[in-house]
Amino acid sequence: MKAPLLFDLDGTITDPKAGFLASVDYALEAMGEPLRPHAELTPFIGPPLRGTFEILLENSDPTVTEKAVELYRKRLNDGGKFEADVYPGIRELLESLA
């Protein structure tokens, strides 16, 4: 019997960039904040959302931060989580491991 292998999805098998950026844009816009250039947002892929929104909103009020996280997650759950690209070569790698 082969040993099972576990892979993390976001950032390992798929690139979550498109869904992440669209969801951040949605949250910022809904809060009346200006949109940021995507090149400026890309480094925030991965770190905790609360810290990300504290920086982007320049506000450490937990109520404001939670509202931004809530909006982000709404957009992500409404479709953003499916806006991910499989990294090149991953399909072939997984087929070779099956």
PDB file of N, CA and C in Angstrom:
ATOM      1  N   MET A   1       0.838  -1.181   0.000  1.00  0.00           N
ATOM      2  CA  MET A   1       0.000   0.000   0.000  1.00  0.00           C
ATOM      3  C   MET A   1       0.886   1.249   0.000  1.00  0.00           C
ATOM      4  N   LYS A   2       0.537   2.205  -0.847  1.00  0.00           N
ATOM      5  CA  LYS A   2       1.281   3.457  -0.910  1.00  0.00           C
ATOM      6  C   LYS A   2       0.866   4.367   0.237  1.00  0.00           C
ATOM      7  N   ALA A   3       1.832   5.110   0.730  1.00  0.00           N
ATOM      8  CA  ALA A   3       1.552   6.066   1.797  1.00  0.00           C
ATOM      9  C   ALA A   3       0.779   7.251   1.217  1.00  0.00           C
ATOM     10  N   PRO A   4      -0.219   7.742   1.935  1.00  0.00           N
ATOM     11  CA  PRO A   4      -0.974   8.903   1.431  1.00  0.00           C
ATOM     12  C   PRO A   4      -0.100  10.158   1.448  1.00  0.00           C
ATOM     13  N   LEU A   5      -0.360  11.039   0.520  1.00  0.00           N
ATOM     14  CA  LEU A   5       0.316  12.327   0.466  1.00  0.00           C
ATOM     15  C   LEU A   5      -0.719  13.425   0.646  1.00  0.00           C
ATOM     16  N   LEU A   6      -0.368  14.437   1.397  1.00  0.00           N
ATOM     17  CA  LEU A   6      -1.251  15.581   1.603  1.00  0.00           C
ATOM     18  C   LEU A   6      -0.589  16.822   1.017  1.00  0.00           C
ATOM     19  N   PHE A   7      -1.374  17.610   0.317  1.00  0.00           N
ATOM     20  CA  PHE A   7      -0.890  18.855  -0.249  1.00  0.00           C
ATOM     21  C   PHE A   7      -1.793  19.984   0.207  1.00  0.00           C
ATOM     22  N   ASP A   8      -1.195  21.127   0.485  1.00  0.00           N
ATOM     23  CA  ASP A   8      -1.964  22.331   0.740  1.00  0.00           C
ATOM     24  C   ASP A   8      -2.478  22.823  -0.608  1.00  0.00           C
ATOM     25  N   LEU A   9      -3.696  23.303  -0.670  1.00  0.00           N
ATOM     26  CA  LEU A   9      -4.282  23.741  -1.933  1.00  0.00           C
ATOM     27  C   LEU A   9      -3.787  25.139  -2.323  1.00  0.00           C
ATOM     28  N   ASP A  10      -4.165  26.155  -1.555  1.00  0.00           N
ATOM     29  CA  ASP A  10      -3.823  27.539  -1.890  1.00  0.00           C
ATOM     30  C   ASP A  10      -2.321  27.773  -1.801  1.00  0.00           C
ATOM     31  N   GLY A  11      -1.748  28.177  -2.912  1.00  0.00           N
ATOM     32  CA  GLY A  11      -0.335  28.511  -2.938  1.00  0.00           C
ATOM     33  C   GLY A  11       0.578  27.344  -3.212  1.00  0.00           C
ATOM     34  N   THR A  12       0.059  26.135  -3.178  1.00  0.00           N
ATOM     35  CA  THR A  12       0.859  24.948  -3.465  1.00  0.00           C
ATOM     36  C   THR A  12       0.392  24.304  -4.755  1.00  0.00           C
ATOM     37  N   ILE A  13      -0.884  24.022  -4.842  1.00  0.00           N
ATOM     38  CA  ILE A  13      -1.466  23.406  -6.040  1.00  0.00           C
ATOM     39  C   ILE A  13      -2.107  24.481  -6.919  1.00  0.00           C
ATOM     40  N   THR A  14      -2.739  25.447  -6.289  1.00  0.00           N
ATOM     41  CA  THR A  14      -3.387  26.521  -7.049  1.00  0.00           C
ATOM     42  C   THR A  14      -2.846  27.883  -6.630  1.00  0.00           C
ATOM     43  N   ASP A  15      -2.915  28.805  -7.567  1.00  0.00           N
ATOM     44  CA  ASP A  15      -2.534  30.193  -7.321  1.00  0.00           C
ATOM     45  C   ASP A  15      -3.817  30.959  -7.006  1.00  0.00           C
ATOM     46  N   PRO A  16      -4.006  31.394  -5.759  1.00  0.00           N
ATOM     47  CA  PRO A  16      -5.246  32.052  -5.356  1.00  0.00           C
ATOM     48  C   PRO A  16      -5.292  33.549  -5.674  1.00  0.00           C
ATOM     49  N   LYS A  17      -4.311  34.047  -6.399  1.00  0.00           N
ATOM     50  CA  LYS A  17      -4.148  35.489  -6.606  1.00  0.00           C
ATOM     51  C   LYS A  17      -5.406  36.182  -7.134  1.00  0.00           C
ATOM     52  N   ALA A  18      -6.018  35.669  -8.186  1.00  0.00           N
ATOM     53  CA  ALA A  18      -7.169  36.348  -8.805  1.00  0.00           C
ATOM     54  C   ALA A  18      -8.334  36.500  -7.824  1.00  0.00           C
ATOM     55  N   GLY A  19      -8.684  35.440  -7.120  1.00  0.00           N
ATOM     56  CA  GLY A  19      -9.787  35.492  -6.157  1.00  0.00           C
ATOM     57  C   GLY A  19      -9.463  36.368  -4.964  1.00  0.00           C
ATOM     58  N   PHE A  20      -8.215  36.317  -4.525  1.00  0.00           N
ATOM     59  CA  PHE A  20      -7.780  37.152  -3.404  1.00  0.00           C
ATOM     60  C   PHE A  20      -7.899  38.624  -3.765  1.00  0.00           C
ATOM     61  N   LEU A  21      -7.338  38.991  -4.914  1.00  0.00           N
ATOM     62  CA  LEU A  21      -7.349  40.399  -5.324  1.00  0.00           C
ATOM     63  C   LEU A  21      -8.766  40.923  -5.531  1.00  0.00           C
ATOM     64  N   ALA A  22      -9.615  40.128  -6.179  1.00  0.00           N
ATOM     65  CA  ALA A  22     -10.999  40.548  -6.400  1.00  0.00           C
ATOM     66  C   ALA A  22     -11.742  40.705  -5.074  1.00  0.00           C
ATOM     67  N   SER A  23     -11.450  39.847  -4.124  1.00  0.00           N
ATOM     68  CA  SER A  23     -12.125  39.909  -2.825  1.00  0.00           C
ATOM     69  C   SER A  23     -11.644  41.093  -1.995  1.00  0.00           C
ATOM     70  N   VAL A  24     -10.364  41.411  -2.062  1.00  0.00           N
ATOM     71  CA  VAL A  24      -9.849  42.600  -1.373  1.00  0.00           C
ATOM     72  C   VAL A  24     -10.444  43.855  -2.013  1.00  0.00           C
ATOM     73  N   ASP A  25     -10.465  43.882  -3.358  1.00  0.00           N
ATOM     74  CA  ASP A  25     -11.078  45.022  -4.049  1.00  0.00           C
ATOM     75  C   ASP A  25     -12.520  45.214  -3.591  1.00  0.00           C
ATOM     76  N   TYR A  26     -13.261  44.127  -3.514  1.00  0.00           N
ATOM     77  CA  TYR A  26     -14.672  44.183  -3.102  1.00  0.00           C
ATOM     78  C   TYR A  26     -14.791  44.775  -1.697  1.00  0.00           C
ATOM     79  N   ALA A  27     -13.974  44.285  -0.765  1.00  0.00           N
ATOM     80  CA  ALA A  27     -14.048  44.768   0.616  1.00  0.00           C
ATOM     81  C   ALA A  27     -13.682  46.241   0.701  1.00  0.00           C
ATOM     82  N   LEU A  28     -12.602  46.635   0.035  1.00  0.00           N
ATOM     83  CA  LEU A  28     -12.195  48.042   0.088  1.00  0.00           C
ATOM     84  C   LEU A  28     -13.265  48.947  -0.508  1.00  0.00           C
ATOM     85  N   GLU A  29     -13.774  48.561  -1.665  1.00  0.00           N
ATOM     86  CA  GLU A  29     -14.801  49.374  -2.321  1.00  0.00           C
ATOM     87  C   GLU A  29     -16.063  49.484  -1.461  1.00  0.00           C
ATOM     88  N   ALA A  30     -16.489  48.369  -0.871  1.00  0.00           N
ATOM     89  CA  ALA A  30     -17.694  48.362  -0.038  1.00  0.00           C
ATOM     90  C   ALA A  30     -17.528  49.242   1.206  1.00  0.00           C
ATOM     91  N   MET A  31     -16.288  49.423   1.628  1.00  0.00           N
ATOM     92  CA  MET A  31     -16.027  50.255   2.809  1.00  0.00           C
ATOM     93  C   MET A  31     -15.719  51.697   2.422  1.00  0.00           C
ATOM     94  N   GLY A  32     -15.859  52.004   1.134  1.00  0.00           N
ATOM     95  CA  GLY A  32     -15.630  53.368   0.687  1.00  0.00           C
ATOM     96  C   GLY A  32     -14.167  53.750   0.601  1.00  0.00           C
ATOM     97  N   GLU A  33     -13.319  52.767   0.517  1.00  0.00           N
ATOM     98  CA  GLU A  33     -11.880  53.007   0.449  1.00  0.00           C
ATOM     99  C   GLU A  33     -11.406  52.967  -0.999  1.00  0.00           C
ATOM    100  N   PRO A  34     -10.346  53.674  -1.314  1.00  0.00           N
ATOM    101  CA  PRO A  34      -9.819  53.615  -2.682  1.00  0.00           C
ATOM    102  C   PRO A  34      -9.195  52.242  -2.949  1.00  0.00           C
ATOM    103  N   LEU A  35      -9.329  51.786  -4.195  1.00  0.00           N
ATOM    104  CA  LEU A  35      -8.700  50.527  -4.586  1.00  0.00           C
ATOM    105  C   LEU A  35      -7.199  50.747  -4.686  1.00  0.00           C
ATOM    106  N   ARG A  36      -6.470  49.688  -4.448  1.00  0.00           N
ATOM    107  CA  ARG A  36      -5.011  49.745  -4.500  1.00  0.00           C
ATOM    108  C   ARG A  36      -4.525  49.026  -5.752  1.00  0.00           C
ATOM    109  N   PRO A  37      -3.361  49.420  -6.266  1.00  0.00           N
ATOM    110  CA  PRO A  37      -2.796  48.666  -7.383  1.00  0.00           C
ATOM    111  C   PRO A  37      -2.558  47.217  -6.960  1.00  0.00           C
ATOM    112  N   HIS A  38      -2.874  46.292  -7.837  1.00  0.00           N
ATOM    113  CA  HIS A  38      -2.744  44.873  -7.486  1.00  0.00           C
ATOM    114  C   HIS A  38      -1.311  44.498  -7.138  1.00  0.00           C
ATOM    115  N   ALA A  39      -0.344  45.163  -7.742  1.00  0.00           N
ATOM    116  CA  ALA A  39       1.056  44.887  -7.401  1.00  0.00           C
ATOM    117  C   ALA A  39       1.323  45.220  -5.926  1.00  0.00           C
ATOM    118  N   GLU A  40       0.607  46.186  -5.392  1.00  0.00           N
ATOM    119  CA  GLU A  40       0.747  46.567  -3.984  1.00  0.00           C
ATOM    120  C   GLU A  40       0.075  45.545  -3.056  1.00  0.00           C
ATOM    121  N   LEU A  41      -0.970  44.877  -3.567  1.00  0.00           N
ATOM    122  CA  LEU A  41      -1.715  43.910  -2.744  1.00  0.00           C
ATOM    123  C   LEU A  41      -1.119  42.506  -2.754  1.00  0.00           C
ATOM    124  N   THR A  42      -0.401  42.170  -3.803  1.00  0.00           N
ATOM    125  CA  THR A  42       0.123  40.807  -3.963  1.00  0.00           C
ATOM    126  C   THR A  42       0.932  40.320  -2.751  1.00  0.00           C
ATOM    127  N   PRO A  43       1.767  41.159  -2.128  1.00  0.00           N
ATOM    128  CA  PRO A  43       2.518  40.676  -0.958  1.00  0.00           C
ATOM    129  C   PRO A  43       1.632  40.265   0.225  1.00  0.00           C
ATOM    130  N   PHE A  44       0.362  40.659   0.195  1.00  0.00           N
ATOM    131  CA  PHE A  44      -0.548  40.309   1.289  1.00  0.00           C
ATOM    132  C   PHE A  44      -1.199  38.943   1.101  1.00  0.00           C
ATOM    133  N   ILE A  45      -0.896  38.250   0.015  1.00  0.00           N
ATOM    134  CA  ILE A  45      -1.422  36.894  -0.170  1.00  0.00           C
ATOM    135  C   ILE A  45      -0.689  35.990   0.808  1.00  0.00           C
ATOM    136  N   GLY A  46      -1.416  35.407   1.727  1.00  0.00           N
ATOM    137  CA  GLY A  46      -0.813  34.495   2.702  1.00  0.00           C
ATOM    138  C   GLY A  46      -0.881  34.978   4.140  1.00  0.00           C
ATOM    139  N   PRO A  47      -0.431  36.216   4.429  1.00  0.00           N
ATOM    140  CA  PRO A  47      -0.491  36.672   5.819  1.00  0.00           C
ATOM    141  C   PRO A  47      -1.934  36.776   6.320  1.00  0.00           C
ATOM    142  N   PRO A  48      -2.122  36.828   7.641  1.00  0.00           N
ATOM    143  CA  PRO A  48      -3.468  36.924   8.215  1.00  0.00           C
ATOM    144  C   PRO A  48      -4.244  38.142   7.703  1.00  0.00           C
ATOM    145  N   LEU A  49      -5.518  37.926   7.405  1.00  0.00           N
ATOM    146  CA  LEU A  49      -6.370  38.978   6.848  1.00  0.00           C
ATOM    147  C   LEU A  49      -6.539  40.174   7.778  1.00  0.00           C
ATOM    148  N   ARG A  50      -6.664  39.926   9.052  1.00  0.00           N
ATOM    149  CA  ARG A  50      -6.892  41.039   9.978  1.00  0.00           C
ATOM    150  C   ARG A  50      -5.722  42.022   9.926  1.00  0.00           C
ATOM    151  N   GLY A  51      -4.528  41.510   9.947  1.00  0.00           N
ATOM    152  CA  GLY A  51      -3.348  42.374   9.853  1.00  0.00           C
ATOM    153  C   GLY A  51      -3.272  43.078   8.516  1.00  0.00           C
ATOM    154  N   THR A  52      -3.644  42.368   7.462  1.00  0.00           N
ATOM    155  CA  THR A  52      -3.657  42.955   6.132  1.00  0.00           C
ATOM    156  C   THR A  52      -4.600  44.147   6.080  1.00  0.00           C
ATOM    157  N   PHE A  53      -5.811  43.964   6.577  1.00  0.00           N
ATOM    158  CA  PHE A  53      -6.778  45.064   6.524  1.00  0.00           C
ATOM    159  C   PHE A  53      -6.429  46.192   7.495  1.00  0.00           C
ATOM    160  N   GLU A  54      -5.787  45.897   8.600  1.00  0.00           N
ATOM    161  CA  GLU A  54      -5.334  46.975   9.483  1.00  0.00           C
ATOM    162  C   GLU A  54      -4.359  47.881   8.733  1.00  0.00           C
ATOM    163  N   ILE A  55      -3.476  47.263   7.939  1.00  0.00           N
ATOM    164  CA  ILE A  55      -2.493  48.033   7.162  1.00  0.00           C
ATOM    165  C   ILE A  55      -3.181  48.784   6.025  1.00  0.00           C
ATOM    166  N   LEU A  56      -4.000  48.071   5.257  1.00  0.00           N
ATOM    167  CA  LEU A  56      -4.630  48.689   4.093  1.00  0.00           C
ATOM    168  C   LEU A  56      -5.592  49.812   4.478  1.00  0.00           C
ATOM    169  N   LEU A  57      -6.289  49.639   5.580  1.00  0.00           N
ATOM    170  CA  LEU A  57      -7.248  50.648   6.025  1.00  0.00           C
ATOM    171  C   LEU A  57      -6.621  51.683   6.947  1.00  0.00           C
ATOM    172  N   GLU A  58      -5.369  51.437   7.328  1.00  0.00           N
ATOM    173  CA  GLU A  58      -4.685  52.312   8.279  1.00  0.00           C
ATOM    174  C   GLU A  58      -5.551  52.550   9.506  1.00  0.00           C
ATOM    175  N   ASN A  59      -6.075  51.430  10.033  1.00  0.00           N
ATOM    176  CA  ASN A  59      -7.012  51.507  11.140  1.00  0.00           C
ATOM    177  C   ASN A  59      -6.907  50.207  11.936  1.00  0.00           C
ATOM    178  N   SER A  60      -6.665  50.302  13.217  1.00  0.00           N
ATOM    179  CA  SER A  60      -6.550  49.102  14.048  1.00  0.00           C
ATOM    180  C   SER A  60      -7.800  48.840  14.885  1.00  0.00           C
ATOM    181  N   ASP A  61      -8.880  49.557  14.604  1.00  0.00           N
ATOM    182  CA  ASP A  61     -10.149  49.338  15.302  1.00  0.00           C
ATOM    183  C   ASP A  61     -10.663  47.951  14.916  1.00  0.00           C
ATOM    184  N   PRO A  62     -10.813  47.035  15.887  1.00  0.00           N
ATOM    185  CA  PRO A  62     -11.244  45.674  15.584  1.00  0.00           C
ATOM    186  C   PRO A  62     -12.592  45.610  14.865  1.00  0.00           C
ATOM    187  N   THR A  63     -13.480  46.549  15.128  1.00  0.00           N
ATOM    188  CA  THR A  63     -14.784  46.559  14.462  1.00  0.00           C
ATOM    189  C   THR A  63     -14.622  46.827  12.972  1.00  0.00           C
ATOM    190  N   VAL A  64     -13.775  47.758  12.628  1.00  0.00           N
ATOM    191  CA  VAL A  64     -13.512  48.091  11.228  1.00  0.00           C
ATOM    192  C   VAL A  64     -12.821  46.921  10.537  1.00  0.00           C
ATOM    193  N   THR A  65     -11.828  46.364  11.205  1.00  0.00           N
ATOM    194  CA  THR A  65     -11.093  45.227  10.643  1.00  0.00           C
ATOM    195  C   THR A  65     -12.023  44.049  10.396  1.00  0.00           C
ATOM    196  N   GLU A  66     -12.876  43.731  11.359  1.00  0.00           N
ATOM    197  CA  GLU A  66     -13.796  42.593  11.212  1.00  0.00           C
ATOM    198  C   GLU A  66     -14.789  42.823  10.075  1.00  0.00           C
ATOM    199  N   LYS A  67     -15.226  44.047   9.890  1.00  0.00           N
ATOM    200  CA  LYS A  67     -16.144  44.353   8.784  1.00  0.00           C
ATOM    201  C   LYS A  67     -15.435  44.096   7.447  1.00  0.00           C
ATOM    202  N   ALA A  68     -14.200  44.502   7.319  1.00  0.00           N
ATOM    203  CA  ALA A  68     -13.436  44.269   6.094  1.00  0.00           C
ATOM    204  C   ALA A  68     -13.236  42.778   5.851  1.00  0.00           C
ATOM    205  N   VAL A  69     -12.897  42.033   6.892  1.00  0.00           N
ATOM    206  CA  VAL A  69     -12.712  40.577   6.766  1.00  0.00           C
ATOM    207  C   VAL A  69     -14.028  39.920   6.363  1.00  0.00           C
ATOM    208  N   GLU A  70     -15.121  40.353   6.963  1.00  0.00           N
ATOM    209  CA  GLU A  70     -16.451  39.812   6.631  1.00  0.00           C
ATOM    210  C   GLU A  70     -16.781  40.048   5.150  1.00  0.00           C
ATOM    211  N   LEU A  71     -16.529  41.241   4.664  1.00  0.00           N
ATOM    212  CA  LEU A  71     -16.789  41.561   3.260  1.00  0.00           C
ATOM    213  C   LEU A  71     -15.894  40.739   2.336  1.00  0.00           C
ATOM    214  N   TYR A  72     -14.630  40.642   2.688  1.00  0.00           N
ATOM    215  CA  TYR A  72     -13.683  39.834   1.914  1.00  0.00           C
ATOM    216  C   TYR A  72     -14.189  38.388   1.805  1.00  0.00           C
ATOM    217  N   ARG A  73     -14.561  37.815   2.941  1.00  0.00           N
ATOM    218  CA  ARG A  73     -15.013  36.415   2.953  1.00  0.00           C
ATOM    219  C   ARG A  73     -16.323  36.230   2.198  1.00  0.00           C
ATOM    220  N   LYS A  74     -17.199  37.231   2.232  1.00  0.00           N
ATOM    221  CA  LYS A  74     -18.451  37.144   1.464  1.00  0.00           C
ATOM    222  C   LYS A  74     -18.114  37.011  -0.013  1.00  0.00           C
ATOM    223  N   ARG A  75     -17.263  37.886  -0.513  1.00  0.00           N
ATOM    224  CA  ARG A  75     -16.892  37.852  -1.930  1.00  0.00           C
ATOM    225  C   ARG A  75     -16.152  36.555  -2.266  1.00  0.00           C
ATOM    226  N   LEU A  76     -15.281  36.123  -1.378  1.00  0.00           N
ATOM    227  CA  LEU A  76     -14.531  34.881  -1.603  1.00  0.00           C
ATOM    228  C   LEU A  76     -15.483  33.695  -1.672  1.00  0.00           C
ATOM    229  N   ASN A  77     -16.442  33.639  -0.765  1.00  0.00           N
ATOM    230  CA  ASN A  77     -17.395  32.525  -0.741  1.00  0.00           C
ATOM    231  C   ASN A  77     -18.419  32.593  -1.869  1.00  0.00           C
ATOM    232  N   ASP A  78     -18.662  33.790  -2.390  1.00  0.00           N
ATOM    233  CA  ASP A  78     -19.606  33.945  -3.505  1.00  0.00           C
ATOM    234  C   ASP A  78     -18.977  33.616  -4.858  1.00  0.00           C
ATOM    235  N   GLY A  79     -17.745  33.184  -4.869  1.00  0.00           N
ATOM    236  CA  GLY A  79     -17.123  32.790  -6.136  1.00  0.00           C
ATOM    237  C   GLY A  79     -15.627  32.989  -6.198  1.00  0.00           C
ATOM    238  N   GLY A  80     -15.095  33.860  -5.375  1.00  0.00           N
ATOM    239  CA  GLY A  80     -13.661  34.133  -5.415  1.00  0.00           C
ATOM    240  C   GLY A  80     -12.790  32.916  -5.168  1.00  0.00           C
ATOM    241  N   LYS A  81     -13.290  31.992  -4.363  1.00  0.00           N
ATOM    242  CA  LYS A  81     -12.492  30.801  -4.065  1.00  0.00           C
ATOM    243  C   LYS A  81     -12.325  29.900  -5.290  1.00  0.00           C
ATOM    244  N   PHE A  82     -13.152  30.121  -6.297  1.00  0.00           N
ATOM    245  CA  PHE A  82     -13.043  29.328  -7.527  1.00  0.00           C
ATOM    246  C   PHE A  82     -12.224  30.051  -8.596  1.00  0.00           C
ATOM    247  N   GLU A  83     -11.791  31.255  -8.298  1.00  0.00           N
ATOM    248  CA  GLU A  83     -10.982  32.032  -9.231  1.00  0.00           C
ATOM    249  C   GLU A  83      -9.495  31.780  -8.966  1.00  0.00           C
ATOM    250  N   ALA A  84      -9.115  30.552  -9.057  1.00  0.00           N
ATOM    251  CA  ALA A  84      -7.728  30.147  -8.819  1.00  0.00           C
ATOM    252  C   ALA A  84      -7.246  29.360 -10.023  1.00  0.00           C
ATOM    253  N   ASP A  85      -5.977  29.522 -10.319  1.00  0.00           N
ATOM    254  CA  ASP A  85      -5.372  28.792 -11.428  1.00  0.00           C
ATOM    255  C   ASP A  85      -4.493  27.680 -10.883  1.00  0.00           C
ATOM    256  N   VAL A  86      -4.594  26.517 -11.504  1.00  0.00           N
ATOM    257  CA  VAL A  86      -3.716  25.411 -11.136  1.00  0.00           C
ATOM    258  C   VAL A  86      -2.331  25.745 -11.686  1.00  0.00           C
ATOM    259  N   TYR A  87      -1.317  25.617 -10.844  1.00  0.00           N
ATOM    260  CA  TYR A  87       0.047  25.908 -11.278  1.00  0.00           C
ATOM    261  C   TYR A  87       0.463  24.958 -12.400  1.00  0.00           C
ATOM    262  N   PRO A  88       1.291  25.440 -13.327  1.00  0.00           N
ATOM    263  CA  PRO A  88       1.771  24.579 -14.412  1.00  0.00           C
ATOM    264  C   PRO A  88       2.470  23.328 -13.858  1.00  0.00           C
ATOM    265  N   GLY A  89       2.153  22.200 -14.464  1.00  0.00           N
ATOM    266  CA  GLY A  89       2.784  20.941 -14.100  1.00  0.00           C
ATOM    267  C   GLY A  89       2.118  20.181 -12.970  1.00  0.00           C
ATOM    268  N   ILE A  90       1.199  20.813 -12.262  1.00  0.00           N
ATOM    269  CA  ILE A  90       0.564  20.158 -11.106  1.00  0.00           C
ATOM    270  C   ILE A  90      -0.316  18.993 -11.545  1.00  0.00           C
ATOM    271  N   ARG A  91      -1.100  19.172 -12.592  1.00  0.00           N
ATOM    272  CA  ARG A  91      -1.964  18.079 -13.061  1.00  0.00           C
ATOM    273  C   ARG A  91      -1.129  16.836 -13.366  1.00  0.00           C
ATOM    274  N   GLU A  92      -0.043  17.052 -14.097  1.00  0.00           N
ATOM    275  CA  GLU A  92       0.826  15.927 -14.472  1.00  0.00           C
ATOM    276  C   GLU A  92       1.472  15.300 -13.240  1.00  0.00           C
ATOM    277  N   LEU A  93       1.876  16.129 -12.296  1.00  0.00           N
ATOM    278  CA  LEU A  93       2.477  15.606 -11.071  1.00  0.00           C
ATOM    279  C   LEU A  93       1.491  14.737 -10.312  1.00  0.00           C
ATOM    280  N   LEU A  94       0.260  15.235 -10.148  1.00  0.00           N
ATOM    281  CA  LEU A  94      -0.741  14.458  -9.408  1.00  0.00           C
ATOM    282  C   LEU A  94      -1.096  13.162 -10.124  1.00  0.00           C
ATOM    283  N   GLU A  95      -1.166  13.212 -11.453  1.00  0.00           N
ATOM    284  CA  GLU A  95      -1.439  11.984 -12.219  1.00  0.00           C
ATOM    285  C   GLU A  95      -0.310  10.977 -12.035  1.00  0.00           C
ATOM    286  N   SER A  96       0.908  11.442 -11.983  1.00  0.00           N
ATOM    287  CA  SER A  96       2.058  10.532 -11.831  1.00  0.00           C
ATOM    288  C   SER A  96       2.090   9.915 -10.431  1.00  0.00           C
ATOM    289  N   LEU A  97       1.486  10.571  -9.465  1.00  0.00           N
ATOM    290  CA  LEU A  97       1.484  10.064  -8.095  1.00  0.00           C
ATOM    291  C   LEU A  97       0.318   9.108  -7.826  1.00  0.00           C
ATOM    292  N   ALA A  98      -0.688   9.134  -8.709  1.00  0.00           N
ATOM    293  CA  ALA A  98      -1.879   8.308  -8.485  1.00  0.00           C
ATOM    294  C   ALA A  98      -1.565   6.829  -8.638  1.00  0.00           C
TER     295      ALA A  98
END
